[in-house]
Coordinates of N, CA and C in Angstrom, one line a residue:
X4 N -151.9 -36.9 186.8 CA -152.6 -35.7 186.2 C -154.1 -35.9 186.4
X5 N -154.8 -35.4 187.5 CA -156.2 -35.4 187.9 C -156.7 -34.3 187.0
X6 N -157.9 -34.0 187.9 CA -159.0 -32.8 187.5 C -158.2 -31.7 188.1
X7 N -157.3 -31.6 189.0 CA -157.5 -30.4 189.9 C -156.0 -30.2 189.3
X8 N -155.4 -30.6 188.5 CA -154.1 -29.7 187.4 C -154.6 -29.9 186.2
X9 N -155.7 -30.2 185.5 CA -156.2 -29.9 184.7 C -157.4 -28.1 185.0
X10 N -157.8 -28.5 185.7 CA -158.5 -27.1 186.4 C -157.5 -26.1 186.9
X11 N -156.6 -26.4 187.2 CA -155.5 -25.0 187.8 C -155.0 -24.4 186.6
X12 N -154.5 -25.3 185.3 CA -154.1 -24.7 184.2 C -155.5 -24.1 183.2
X13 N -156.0 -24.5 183.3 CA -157.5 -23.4 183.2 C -157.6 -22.3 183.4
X14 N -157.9 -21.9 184.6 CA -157.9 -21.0 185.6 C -156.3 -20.0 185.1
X15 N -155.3 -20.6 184.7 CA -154.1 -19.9 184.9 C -154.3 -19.3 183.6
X16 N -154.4 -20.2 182.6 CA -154.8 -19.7 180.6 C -155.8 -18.2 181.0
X17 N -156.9 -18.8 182.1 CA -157.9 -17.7 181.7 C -157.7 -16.4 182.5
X18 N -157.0 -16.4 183.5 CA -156.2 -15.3 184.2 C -155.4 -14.5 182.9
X19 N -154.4 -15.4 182.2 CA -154.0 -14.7 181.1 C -154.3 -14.3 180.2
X20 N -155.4 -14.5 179.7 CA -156.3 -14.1 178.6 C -157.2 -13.0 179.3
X21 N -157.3 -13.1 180.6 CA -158.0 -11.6 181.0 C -157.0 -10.7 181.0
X22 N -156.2 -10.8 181.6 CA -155.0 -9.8 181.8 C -155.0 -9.4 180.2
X23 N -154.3 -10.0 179.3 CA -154.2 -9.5 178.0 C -155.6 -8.9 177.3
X24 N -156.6 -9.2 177.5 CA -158.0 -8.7 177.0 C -157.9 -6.9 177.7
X25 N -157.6 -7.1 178.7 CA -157.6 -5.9 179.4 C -156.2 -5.0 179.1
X26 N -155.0 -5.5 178.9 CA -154.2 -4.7 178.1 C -154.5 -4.1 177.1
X27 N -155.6 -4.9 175.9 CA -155.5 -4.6 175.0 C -156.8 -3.8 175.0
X28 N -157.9 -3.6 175.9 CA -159.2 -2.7 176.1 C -158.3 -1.4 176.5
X29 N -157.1 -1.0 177.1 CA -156.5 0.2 177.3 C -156.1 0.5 176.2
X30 N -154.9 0.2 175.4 CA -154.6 0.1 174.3 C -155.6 1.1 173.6
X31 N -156.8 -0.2 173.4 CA -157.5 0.1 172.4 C -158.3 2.0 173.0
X32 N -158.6 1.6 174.5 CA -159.0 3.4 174.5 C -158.2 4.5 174.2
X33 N -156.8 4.4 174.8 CA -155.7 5.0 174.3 C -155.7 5.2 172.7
X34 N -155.7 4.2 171.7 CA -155.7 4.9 170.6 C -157.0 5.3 170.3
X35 N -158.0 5.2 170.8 CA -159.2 5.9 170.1 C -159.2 7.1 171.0
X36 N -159.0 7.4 172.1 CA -158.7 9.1 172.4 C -157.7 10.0 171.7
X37 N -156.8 9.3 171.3 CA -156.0 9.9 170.2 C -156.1 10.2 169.1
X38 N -157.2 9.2 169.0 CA -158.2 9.5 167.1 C -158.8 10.4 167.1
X39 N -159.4 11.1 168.3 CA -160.8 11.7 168.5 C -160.1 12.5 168.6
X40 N -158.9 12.8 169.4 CA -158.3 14.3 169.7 C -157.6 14.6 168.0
X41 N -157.3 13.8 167.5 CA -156.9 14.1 166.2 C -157.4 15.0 165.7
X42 N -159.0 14.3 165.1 CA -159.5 14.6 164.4 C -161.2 15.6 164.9
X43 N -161.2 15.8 166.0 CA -162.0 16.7 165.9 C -161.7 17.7 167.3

């Protein structure tokens, strides 16, 4: 267990955590265009 599978699993966590941040930045516009069409 070096640096360089310590750094790959890094790199992999923060791939996933972008991916999901960005799921959830659509999400989140999706329901606030829904709010706004709601309500005004």
């Amino acid at each position: 267990m070096g640096d360089g599978f310590r750094e790959k699993v890094l790199r992999s966590s923060a791939r996933r955590s972008l991916f999901k941040a960005s799921f959830i930045a659509s999400d989140l516009r999706f329901y606030i265009h829904w709010a706004t069409g709601k309500f005004f």
